[in-house]
Short mmCIF file of C-alpha atoms in Angstrom, two decimals:
data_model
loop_
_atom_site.label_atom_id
_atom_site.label_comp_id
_atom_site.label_asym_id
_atom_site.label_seq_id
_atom_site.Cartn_x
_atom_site.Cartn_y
_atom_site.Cartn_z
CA UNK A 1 16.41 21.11 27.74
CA UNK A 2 14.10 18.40 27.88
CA UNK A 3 12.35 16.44 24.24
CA UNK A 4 8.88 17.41 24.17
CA UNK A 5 7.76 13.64 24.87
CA UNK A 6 10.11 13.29 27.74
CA UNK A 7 8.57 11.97 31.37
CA UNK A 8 11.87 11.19 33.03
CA UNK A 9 12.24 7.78 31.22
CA UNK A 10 15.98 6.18 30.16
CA UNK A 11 16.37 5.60 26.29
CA UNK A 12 19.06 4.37 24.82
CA UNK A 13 20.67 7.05 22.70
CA UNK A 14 20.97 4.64 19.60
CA UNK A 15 17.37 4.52 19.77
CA UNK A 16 17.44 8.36 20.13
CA UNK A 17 19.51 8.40 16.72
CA UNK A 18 17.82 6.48 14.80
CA UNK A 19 14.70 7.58 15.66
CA UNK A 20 15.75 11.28 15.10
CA UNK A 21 16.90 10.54 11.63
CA UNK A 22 16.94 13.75 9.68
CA UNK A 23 14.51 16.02 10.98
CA UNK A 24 16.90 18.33 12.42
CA UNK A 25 18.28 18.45 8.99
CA UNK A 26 15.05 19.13 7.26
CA UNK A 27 13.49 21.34 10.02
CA UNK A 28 16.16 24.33 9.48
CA UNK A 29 13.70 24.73 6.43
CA UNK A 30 10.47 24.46 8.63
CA UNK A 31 11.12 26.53 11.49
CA UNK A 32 10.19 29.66 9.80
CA UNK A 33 6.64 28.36 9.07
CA UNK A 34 6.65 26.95 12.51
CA UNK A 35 7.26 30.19 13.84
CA UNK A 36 4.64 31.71 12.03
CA UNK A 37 1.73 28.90 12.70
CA UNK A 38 2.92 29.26 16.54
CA UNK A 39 2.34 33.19 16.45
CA UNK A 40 -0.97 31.80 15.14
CA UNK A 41 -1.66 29.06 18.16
CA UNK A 42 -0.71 31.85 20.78
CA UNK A 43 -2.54 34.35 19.57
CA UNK A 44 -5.35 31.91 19.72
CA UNK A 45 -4.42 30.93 23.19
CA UNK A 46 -4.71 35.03 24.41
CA UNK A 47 -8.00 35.10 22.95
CA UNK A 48 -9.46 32.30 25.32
CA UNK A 49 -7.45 33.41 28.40
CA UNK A 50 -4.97 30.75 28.31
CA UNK A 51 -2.01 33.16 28.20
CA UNK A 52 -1.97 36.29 29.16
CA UNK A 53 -1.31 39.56 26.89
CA UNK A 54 2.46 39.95 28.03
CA UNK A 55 3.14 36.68 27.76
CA UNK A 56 1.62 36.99 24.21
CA UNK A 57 3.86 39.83 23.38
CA UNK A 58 7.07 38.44 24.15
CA UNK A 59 6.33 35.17 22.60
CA UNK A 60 5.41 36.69 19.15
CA UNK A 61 9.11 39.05 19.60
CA UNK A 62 10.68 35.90 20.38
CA UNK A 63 8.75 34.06 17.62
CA UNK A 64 9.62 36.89 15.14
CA UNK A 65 13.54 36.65 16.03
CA UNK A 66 13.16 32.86 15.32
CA UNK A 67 11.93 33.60 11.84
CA UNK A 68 14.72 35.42 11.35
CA UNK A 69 17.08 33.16 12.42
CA UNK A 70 15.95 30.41 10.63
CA UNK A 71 15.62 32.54 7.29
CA UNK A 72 19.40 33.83 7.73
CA UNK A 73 20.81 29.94 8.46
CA UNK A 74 21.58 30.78 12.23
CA UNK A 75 18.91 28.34 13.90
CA UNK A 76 20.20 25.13 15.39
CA UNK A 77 18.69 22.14 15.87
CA UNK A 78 21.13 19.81 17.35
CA UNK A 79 19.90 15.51 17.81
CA UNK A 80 18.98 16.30 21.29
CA UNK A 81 16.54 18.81 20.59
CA UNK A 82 15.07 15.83 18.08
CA UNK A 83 13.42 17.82 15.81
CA UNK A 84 12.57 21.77 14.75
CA UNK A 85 9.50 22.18 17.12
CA UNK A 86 11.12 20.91 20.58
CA UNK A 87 14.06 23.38 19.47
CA UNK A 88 11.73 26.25 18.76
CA UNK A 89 10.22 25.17 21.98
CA UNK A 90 13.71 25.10 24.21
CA UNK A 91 14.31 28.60 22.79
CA UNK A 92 11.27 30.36 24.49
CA UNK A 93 11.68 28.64 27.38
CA UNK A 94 15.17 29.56 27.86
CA UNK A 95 14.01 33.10 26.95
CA UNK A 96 10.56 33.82 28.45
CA UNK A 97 10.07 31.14 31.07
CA UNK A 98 6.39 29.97 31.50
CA UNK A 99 5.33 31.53 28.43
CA UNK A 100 7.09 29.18 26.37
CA UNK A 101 6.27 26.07 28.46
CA UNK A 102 2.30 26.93 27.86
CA UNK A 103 2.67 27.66 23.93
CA UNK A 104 2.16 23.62 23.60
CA UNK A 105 -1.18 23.79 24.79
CA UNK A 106 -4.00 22.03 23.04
CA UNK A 107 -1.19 21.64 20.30
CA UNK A 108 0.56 18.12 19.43
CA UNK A 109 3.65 17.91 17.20
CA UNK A 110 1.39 16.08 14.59
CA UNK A 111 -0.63 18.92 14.11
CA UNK A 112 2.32 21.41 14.44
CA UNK A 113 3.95 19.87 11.85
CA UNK A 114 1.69 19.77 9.08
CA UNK A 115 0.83 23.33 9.86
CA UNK A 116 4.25 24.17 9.43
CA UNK A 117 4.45 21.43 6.43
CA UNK A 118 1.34 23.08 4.23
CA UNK A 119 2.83 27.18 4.94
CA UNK A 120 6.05 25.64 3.49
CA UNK A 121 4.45 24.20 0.63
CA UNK A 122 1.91 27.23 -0.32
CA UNK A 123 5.21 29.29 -0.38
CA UNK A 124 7.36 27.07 -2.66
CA UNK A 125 4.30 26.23 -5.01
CA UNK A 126 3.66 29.95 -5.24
CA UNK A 127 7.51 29.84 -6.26
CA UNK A 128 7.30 26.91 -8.72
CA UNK A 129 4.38 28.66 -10.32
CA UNK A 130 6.60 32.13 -10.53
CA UNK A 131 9.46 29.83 -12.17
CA UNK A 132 7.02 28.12 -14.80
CA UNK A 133 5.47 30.99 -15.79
CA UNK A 134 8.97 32.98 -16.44
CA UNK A 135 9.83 30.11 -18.33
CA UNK A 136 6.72 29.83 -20.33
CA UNK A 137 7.23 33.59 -20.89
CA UNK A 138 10.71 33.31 -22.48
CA UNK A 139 9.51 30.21 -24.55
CA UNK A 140 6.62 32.24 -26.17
CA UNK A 141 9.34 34.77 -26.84
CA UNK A 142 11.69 32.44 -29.06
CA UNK A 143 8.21 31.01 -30.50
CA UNK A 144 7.62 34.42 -32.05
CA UNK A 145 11.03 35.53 -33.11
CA UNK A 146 11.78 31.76 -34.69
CA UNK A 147 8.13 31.27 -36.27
CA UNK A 148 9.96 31.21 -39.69
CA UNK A 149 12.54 29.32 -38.81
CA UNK A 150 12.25 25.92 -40.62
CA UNK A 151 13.13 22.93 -38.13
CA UNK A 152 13.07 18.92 -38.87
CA UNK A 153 10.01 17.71 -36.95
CA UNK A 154 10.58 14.24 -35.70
CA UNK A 155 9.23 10.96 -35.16
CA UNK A 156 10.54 7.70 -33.44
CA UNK A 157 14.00 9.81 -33.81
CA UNK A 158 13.46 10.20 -37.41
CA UNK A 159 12.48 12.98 -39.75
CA UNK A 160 8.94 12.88 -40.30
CA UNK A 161 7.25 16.57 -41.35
CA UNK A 162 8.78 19.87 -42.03
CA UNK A 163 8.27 22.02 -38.96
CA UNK A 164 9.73 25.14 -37.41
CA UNK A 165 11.64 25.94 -34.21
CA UNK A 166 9.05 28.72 -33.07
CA UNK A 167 6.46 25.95 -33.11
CA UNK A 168 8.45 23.51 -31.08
CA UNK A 169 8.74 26.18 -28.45
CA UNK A 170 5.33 27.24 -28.52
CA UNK A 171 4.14 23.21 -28.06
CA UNK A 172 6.45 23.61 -24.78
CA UNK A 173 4.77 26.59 -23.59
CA UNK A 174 1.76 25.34 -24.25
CA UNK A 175 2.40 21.83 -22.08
CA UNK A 176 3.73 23.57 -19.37
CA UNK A 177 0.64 26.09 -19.19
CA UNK A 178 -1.46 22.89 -19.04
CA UNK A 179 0.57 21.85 -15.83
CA UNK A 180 -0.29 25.24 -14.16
CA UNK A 181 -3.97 23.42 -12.68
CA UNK A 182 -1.94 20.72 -10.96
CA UNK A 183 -0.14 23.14 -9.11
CA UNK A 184 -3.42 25.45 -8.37
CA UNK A 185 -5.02 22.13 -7.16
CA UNK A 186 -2.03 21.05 -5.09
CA UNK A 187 -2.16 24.28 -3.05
CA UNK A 188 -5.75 24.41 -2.10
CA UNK A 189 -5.60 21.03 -0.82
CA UNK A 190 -3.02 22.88 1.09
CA UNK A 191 -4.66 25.44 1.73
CA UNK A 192 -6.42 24.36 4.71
CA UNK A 193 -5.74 24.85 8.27
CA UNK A 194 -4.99 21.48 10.73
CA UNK A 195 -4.12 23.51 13.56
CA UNK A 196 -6.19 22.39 16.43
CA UNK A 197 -6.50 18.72 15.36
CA UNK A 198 -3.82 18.21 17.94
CA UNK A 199 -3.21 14.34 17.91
CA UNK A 200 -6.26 13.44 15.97
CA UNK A 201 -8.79 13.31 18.06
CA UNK A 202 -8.64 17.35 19.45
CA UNK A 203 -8.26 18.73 23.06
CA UNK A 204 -10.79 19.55 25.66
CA UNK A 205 -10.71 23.10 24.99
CA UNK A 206 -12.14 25.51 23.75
CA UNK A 207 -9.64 26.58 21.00
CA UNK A 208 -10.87 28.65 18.42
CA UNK A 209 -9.93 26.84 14.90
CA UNK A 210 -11.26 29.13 12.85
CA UNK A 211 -9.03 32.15 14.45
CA UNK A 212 -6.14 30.07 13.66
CA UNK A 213 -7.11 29.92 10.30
CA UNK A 214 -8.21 33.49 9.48
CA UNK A 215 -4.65 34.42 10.98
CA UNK A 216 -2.74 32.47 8.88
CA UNK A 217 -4.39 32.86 5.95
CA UNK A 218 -5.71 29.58 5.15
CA UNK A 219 -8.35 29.25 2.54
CA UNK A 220 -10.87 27.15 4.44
CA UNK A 221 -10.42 24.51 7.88
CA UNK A 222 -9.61 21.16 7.58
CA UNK A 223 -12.81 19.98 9.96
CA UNK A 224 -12.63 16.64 10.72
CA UNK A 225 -9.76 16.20 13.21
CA UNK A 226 -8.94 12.68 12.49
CA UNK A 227 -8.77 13.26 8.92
CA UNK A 228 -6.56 15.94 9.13
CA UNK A 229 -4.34 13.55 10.45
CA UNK A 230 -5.56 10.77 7.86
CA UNK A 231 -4.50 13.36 5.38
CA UNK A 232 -0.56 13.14 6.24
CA UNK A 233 1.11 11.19 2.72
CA UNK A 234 -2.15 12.30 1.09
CA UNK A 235 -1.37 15.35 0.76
CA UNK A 236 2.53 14.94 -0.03
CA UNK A 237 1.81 12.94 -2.87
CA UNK A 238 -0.63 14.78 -4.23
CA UNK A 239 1.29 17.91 -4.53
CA UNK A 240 4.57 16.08 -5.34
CA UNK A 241 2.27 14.47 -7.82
CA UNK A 242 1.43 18.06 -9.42
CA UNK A 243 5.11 19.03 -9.27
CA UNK A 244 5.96 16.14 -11.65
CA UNK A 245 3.71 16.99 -14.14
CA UNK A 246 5.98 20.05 -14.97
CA UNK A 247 9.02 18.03 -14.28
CA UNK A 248 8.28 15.55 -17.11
CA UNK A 249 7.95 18.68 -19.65
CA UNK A 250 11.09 19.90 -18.61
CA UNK A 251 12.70 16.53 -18.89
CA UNK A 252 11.14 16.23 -22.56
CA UNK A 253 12.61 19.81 -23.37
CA UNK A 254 15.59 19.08 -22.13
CA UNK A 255 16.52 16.29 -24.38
CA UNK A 256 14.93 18.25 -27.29
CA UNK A 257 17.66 20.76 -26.71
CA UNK A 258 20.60 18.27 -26.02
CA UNK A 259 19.66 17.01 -29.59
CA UNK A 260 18.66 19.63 -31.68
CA UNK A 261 22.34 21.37 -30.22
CA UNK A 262 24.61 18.23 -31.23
CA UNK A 263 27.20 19.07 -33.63
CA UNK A 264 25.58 16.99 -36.47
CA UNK A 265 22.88 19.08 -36.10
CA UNK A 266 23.63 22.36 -34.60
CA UNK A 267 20.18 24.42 -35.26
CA UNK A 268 21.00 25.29 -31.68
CA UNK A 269 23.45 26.51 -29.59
CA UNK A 270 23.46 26.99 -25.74
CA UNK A 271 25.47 29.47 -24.00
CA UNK A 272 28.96 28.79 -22.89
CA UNK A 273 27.90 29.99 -19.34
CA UNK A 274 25.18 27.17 -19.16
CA UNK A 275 27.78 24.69 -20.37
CA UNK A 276 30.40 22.55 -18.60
CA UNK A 277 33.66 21.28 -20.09
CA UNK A 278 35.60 17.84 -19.59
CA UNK A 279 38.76 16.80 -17.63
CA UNK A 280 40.55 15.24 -20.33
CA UNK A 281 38.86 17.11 -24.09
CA UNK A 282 39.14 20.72 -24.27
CA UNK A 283 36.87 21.34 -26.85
CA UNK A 284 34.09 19.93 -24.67
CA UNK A 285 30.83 22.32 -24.04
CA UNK A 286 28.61 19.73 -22.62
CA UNK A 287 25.03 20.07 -21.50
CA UNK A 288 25.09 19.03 -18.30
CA UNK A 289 22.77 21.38 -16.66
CA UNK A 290 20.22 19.58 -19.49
CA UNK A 291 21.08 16.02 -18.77
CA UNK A 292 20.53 16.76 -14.75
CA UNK A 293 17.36 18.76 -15.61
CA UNK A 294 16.32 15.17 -17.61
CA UNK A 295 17.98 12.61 -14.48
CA UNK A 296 16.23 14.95 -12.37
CA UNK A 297 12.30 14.44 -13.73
CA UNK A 298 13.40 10.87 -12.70
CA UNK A 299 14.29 11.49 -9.32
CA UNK A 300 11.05 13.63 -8.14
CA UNK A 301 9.09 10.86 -9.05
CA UNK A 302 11.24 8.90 -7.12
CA UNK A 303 10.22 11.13 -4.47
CA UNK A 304 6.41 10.66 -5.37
CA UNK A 305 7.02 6.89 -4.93
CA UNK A 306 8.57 6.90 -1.74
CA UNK A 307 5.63 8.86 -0.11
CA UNK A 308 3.07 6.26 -1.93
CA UNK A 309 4.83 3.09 -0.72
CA UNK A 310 5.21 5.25 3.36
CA UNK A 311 1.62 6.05 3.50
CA UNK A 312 -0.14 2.82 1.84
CA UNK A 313 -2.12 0.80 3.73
CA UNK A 314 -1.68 2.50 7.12
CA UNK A 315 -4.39 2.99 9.53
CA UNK A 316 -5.87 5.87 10.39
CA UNK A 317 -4.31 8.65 12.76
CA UNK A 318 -0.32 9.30 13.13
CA UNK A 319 1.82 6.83 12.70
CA UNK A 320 6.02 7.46 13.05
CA UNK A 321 6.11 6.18 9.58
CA UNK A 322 5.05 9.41 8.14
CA UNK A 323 8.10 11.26 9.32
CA UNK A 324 9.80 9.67 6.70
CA UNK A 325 7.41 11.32 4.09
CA UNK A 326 8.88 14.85 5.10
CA UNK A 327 12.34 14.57 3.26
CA UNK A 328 11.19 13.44 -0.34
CA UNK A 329 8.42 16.22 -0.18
CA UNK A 330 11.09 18.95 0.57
CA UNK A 331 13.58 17.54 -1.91
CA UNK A 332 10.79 17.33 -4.83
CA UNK A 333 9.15 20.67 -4.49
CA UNK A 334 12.83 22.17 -4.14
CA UNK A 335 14.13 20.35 -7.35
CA UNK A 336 11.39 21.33 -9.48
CA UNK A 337 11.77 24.55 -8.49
CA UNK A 338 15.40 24.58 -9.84
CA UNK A 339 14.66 22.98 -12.72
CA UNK A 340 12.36 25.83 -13.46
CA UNK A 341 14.70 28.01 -12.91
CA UNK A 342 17.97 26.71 -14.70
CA UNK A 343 15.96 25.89 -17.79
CA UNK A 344 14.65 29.75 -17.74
CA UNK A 345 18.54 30.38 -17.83
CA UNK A 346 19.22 28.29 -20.41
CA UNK A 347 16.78 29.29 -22.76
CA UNK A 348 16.96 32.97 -22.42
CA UNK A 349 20.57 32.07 -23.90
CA UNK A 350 19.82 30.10 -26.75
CA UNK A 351 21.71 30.86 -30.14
CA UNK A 352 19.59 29.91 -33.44
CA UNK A 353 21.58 28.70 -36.97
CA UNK A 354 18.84 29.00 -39.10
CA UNK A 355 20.10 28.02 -42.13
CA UNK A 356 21.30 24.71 -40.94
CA UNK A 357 17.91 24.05 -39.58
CA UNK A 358 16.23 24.77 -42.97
CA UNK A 359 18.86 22.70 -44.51
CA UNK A 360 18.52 19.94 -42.04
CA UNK A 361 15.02 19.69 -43.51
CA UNK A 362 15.05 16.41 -46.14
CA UNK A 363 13.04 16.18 -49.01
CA UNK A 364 11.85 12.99 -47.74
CA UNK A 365 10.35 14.68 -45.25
CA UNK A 366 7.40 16.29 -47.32
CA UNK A 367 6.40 13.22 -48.37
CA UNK A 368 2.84 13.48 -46.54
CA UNK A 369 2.36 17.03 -48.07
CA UNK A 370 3.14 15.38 -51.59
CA UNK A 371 0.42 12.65 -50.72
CA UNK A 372 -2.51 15.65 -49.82
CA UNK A 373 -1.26 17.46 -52.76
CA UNK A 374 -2.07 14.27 -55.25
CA UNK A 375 -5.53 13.89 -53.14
CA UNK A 376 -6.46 18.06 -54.13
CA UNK A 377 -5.76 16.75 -57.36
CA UNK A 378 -8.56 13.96 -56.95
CA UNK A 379 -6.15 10.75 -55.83
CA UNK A 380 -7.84 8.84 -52.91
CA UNK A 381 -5.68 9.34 -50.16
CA UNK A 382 -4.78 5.82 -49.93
CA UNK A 383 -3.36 5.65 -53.23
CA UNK A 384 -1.41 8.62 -52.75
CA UNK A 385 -0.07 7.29 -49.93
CA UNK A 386 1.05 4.12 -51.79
CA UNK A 387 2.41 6.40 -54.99
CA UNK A 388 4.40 8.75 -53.03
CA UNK A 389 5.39 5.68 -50.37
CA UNK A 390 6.90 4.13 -54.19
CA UNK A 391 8.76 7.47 -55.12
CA UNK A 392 5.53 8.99 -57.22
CA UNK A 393 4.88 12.92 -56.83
CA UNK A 394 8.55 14.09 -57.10
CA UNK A 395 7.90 16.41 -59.40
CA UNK A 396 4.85 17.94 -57.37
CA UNK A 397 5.54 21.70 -57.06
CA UNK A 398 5.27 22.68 -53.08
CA UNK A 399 5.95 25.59 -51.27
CA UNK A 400 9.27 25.39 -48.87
CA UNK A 401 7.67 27.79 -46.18
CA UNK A 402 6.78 25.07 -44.02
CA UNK A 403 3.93 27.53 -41.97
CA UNK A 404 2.25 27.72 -46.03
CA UNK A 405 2.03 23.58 -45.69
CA UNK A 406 -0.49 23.88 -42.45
CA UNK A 407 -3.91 25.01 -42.27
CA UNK A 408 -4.64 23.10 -39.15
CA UNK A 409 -5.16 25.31 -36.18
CA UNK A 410 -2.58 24.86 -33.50
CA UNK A 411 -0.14 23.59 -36.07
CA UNK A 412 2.90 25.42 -37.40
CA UNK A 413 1.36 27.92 -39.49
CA UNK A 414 -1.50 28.98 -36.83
CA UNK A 415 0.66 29.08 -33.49
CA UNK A 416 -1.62 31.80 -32.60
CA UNK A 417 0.81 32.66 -29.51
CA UNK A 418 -1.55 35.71 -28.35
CA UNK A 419 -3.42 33.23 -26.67
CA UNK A 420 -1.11 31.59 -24.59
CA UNK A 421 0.17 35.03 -23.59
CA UNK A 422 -3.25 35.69 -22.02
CA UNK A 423 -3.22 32.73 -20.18
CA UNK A 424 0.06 33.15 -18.66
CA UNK A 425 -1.12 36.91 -17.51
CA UNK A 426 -4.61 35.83 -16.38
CA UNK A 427 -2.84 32.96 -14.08
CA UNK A 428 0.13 35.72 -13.00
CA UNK A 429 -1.94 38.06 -11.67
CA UNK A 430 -3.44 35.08 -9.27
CA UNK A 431 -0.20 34.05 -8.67
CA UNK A 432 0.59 37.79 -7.81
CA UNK A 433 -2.16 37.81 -5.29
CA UNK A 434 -1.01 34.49 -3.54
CA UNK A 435 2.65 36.09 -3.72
CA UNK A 436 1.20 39.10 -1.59
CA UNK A 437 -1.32 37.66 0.52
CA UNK A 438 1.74 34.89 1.74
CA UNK A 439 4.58 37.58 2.20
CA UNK A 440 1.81 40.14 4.54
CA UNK A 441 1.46 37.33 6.60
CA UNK A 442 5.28 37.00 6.87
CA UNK A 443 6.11 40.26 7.27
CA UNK A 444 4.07 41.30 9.90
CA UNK A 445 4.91 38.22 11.61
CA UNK A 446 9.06 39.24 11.20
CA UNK A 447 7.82 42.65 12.63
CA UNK A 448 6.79 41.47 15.83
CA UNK A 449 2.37 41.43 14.45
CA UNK A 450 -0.11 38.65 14.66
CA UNK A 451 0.11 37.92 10.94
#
């Protein structure tokens, strides 16, 4: 079968190759959506007589099957098909003749692939937010059963105030709740339908946009068609750009685990089946999974990067160079994802030693409380700070519960974890809803329906 571009013309097939690149790599993951937003386009097609109702039916079975396919591994897309869309296109030709050759109309591959681009990413940010709030869930679970247990809290690497573990959890939570807006403002930038944009500049027909929309579920239309194409990198790095908020909070966790499990330490202790050994020491359990969760934060913003420096500076409409802003979206979303879900793992099987995290707790490390404790007693706080800085106040009585030191709301004797439960169920149940609207559309689409 013929590319989608092709009018007869010679090119060499290095220039084929490199051109190509990996799309038909990366569109195994897209043709599903593709499928879906083309049930969309042909239904839209039917509607203003451009195909005909058989020809309607068999390309949303055929359209269906593909979605199968592609969700089970068993759609190819070889270097002469080029990319996802000409293969999806080949395959109803092959199968239904003219029907497939019209399913192109008033459609270009730029506007087929960010519709097939922005399904895929409503789906896996619907799954990142899943992942984070699971997480979040099993954090505010250790934060209430360790809210007792007494933990160094560090500075600069160095012990600086008595703490405890359930409040180190409970600041996790808490930072990764705070990430849950980037991701609700990545997908409704999303959340908008390109689909009759075509090339930038529309077609002169009279496709109905908003149909397209409606069917697929999109919140709202992109309008403008040029800026729907003006949009391409814009919208990658914005969502990437949500993704690594999360990313960096797992990277932090992750090296608060890696050191508060050393063997110097050993308040905590991960699971042997989230541990990896060495080649050459058999007593190894290293934390691998948490130094690739930490390497990882590193590399999405990698990602973010490499869609900034693509899409800079370019002038408006399509431009080839975008294609190469497809793989680092679909690796960052992905990897964040995992993350999620590996730390999830590894937390749920966290072991505490609670007495050698109270005794890890030095005496120098009240100091501070000793200072307040001389200013209740009438000492300006600057020359308590000087007398207990000299070794003055040693002999000040204070209690060793370090929740009975705070009064501070938010701190670690008000962790006041009811609210962050609320929070995580309030944004669940819209998570829930995007979950179900998404997987209707799916579903009847799978089933042979117009979404």
């Amino acid at each position: 079968m013929s590319r989608l571009w092709d009018r007869g013309q010679s090119v060499d097939e290095r220039i084929v190759a490199f051109t190509v690149g990996r799309d038909p790599e990366l569109d195994r993951r897209l043709v599903a959506c593709d499928a879906l937003a083309s049930a969309a386009h042909a239904t839209m097609l039917e509607s203003i007589g451009v195909l005909g109702e058989d020809e309607l039916s068999g390309l949303l079975r055929e359209l269906a099957a593909a979605a199968r396919d592609a969700r089970e591994g068993r759609f190819e897309i070889t270097v002469e098909d080029e990319d996802g869309h000409t293969a999806l296109e080949n395959r109803l030709t092959r199968r239904l003749g003219d029907a497939g050759r019209r399913i192109h109309t008033g459609r270009s591959r730029n506007d087929q692939v960010i519709a097939a681009v922005r399904v895929w990413t409503r789906e896996i940010l619907v799954d990142q937010l899943e992942a984070l709030l699971t997480l979040v869930g099993r954090l505010l679970d250790l934060a209430e059963e360790h809210r007792e247990t007494s933990l160094p809290g560090y500075t600069h690497t160095r012990q600086a105030m008595p703490s405890t573990l359930g409040f180190l959890f409970a600041a996790y939570a808490e930072n990764l709740l705070d990430d849950v807006p980037w991701l609700e403002t990545a997908f409704r930038h999303a959340d908008r339908s390109p689909l009759g944009s075509a090339s930038g500049y529309g077609v002169a027909l009279p496709l109905d946009r908003p149909l397209v929309q409606r069917l697929l579920g999109f919140a709202a239309l992109q309008h403008n068609t040029l800026a729907v194409q003006n949009d391409r990198g814009k919208t990658e790095y914005l969502v990437l750009g949500a993704a690594l908020a999360p990313a960096v909070d797992l990277g932090r966790l992750a090296s608060d685990l890696i050191f508060f499990s050393t063997e110097e330490l050993g308040c905590i202790k991960l699971d042997e089946r989230v541990t990896t050994g060495s080649s050459i020491m058999p007593q190894k359990r290293n934390p691998d999974v948490l130094e690739l969760t930490r390497a990882n934060s590193a590399v999405l913003h990698s990602c973010l990067e490499r869609v900034l420096l693509v899409a800079a500076k370019l002038p408006s409409s399509y431009h080839r160079d975008y294609q190469l802003t497809k793989a680092p979206l679909l690796q960052g979303l992905r990897l964040v994802r995992s993350m999620s879900r590996v730390m999830e793992l590894t937390v749920s099987g966290l072991s505490v030693d609670a007495e050698r995290a109270r005794a890890g707790v030095l005496p120098e490390a009240y100091a501070t409380h000793r200072a307040l404790e001389l200013v209740r007693q009438g000492v300006a706080f600057r020359e308590a700070y000087r007398a207990v800085g000299q070794g003055g106040g040693a002999d000040t009585a204070l209690e060793t519960d370090p929740r009975a030191l705070y009064a501070v709301e938010g701190s670690a004797g008000r962790l006041e974890l009811e609210r962050a439960r609320e929070r995580v169920a309030a944004l669940r149940g819209r998570s829930e809803e995007a979950r179900g609207a998404l997987m209707a559309r799916l579903t009847a689409l799978e089933s042979g329906g117009t979404a």
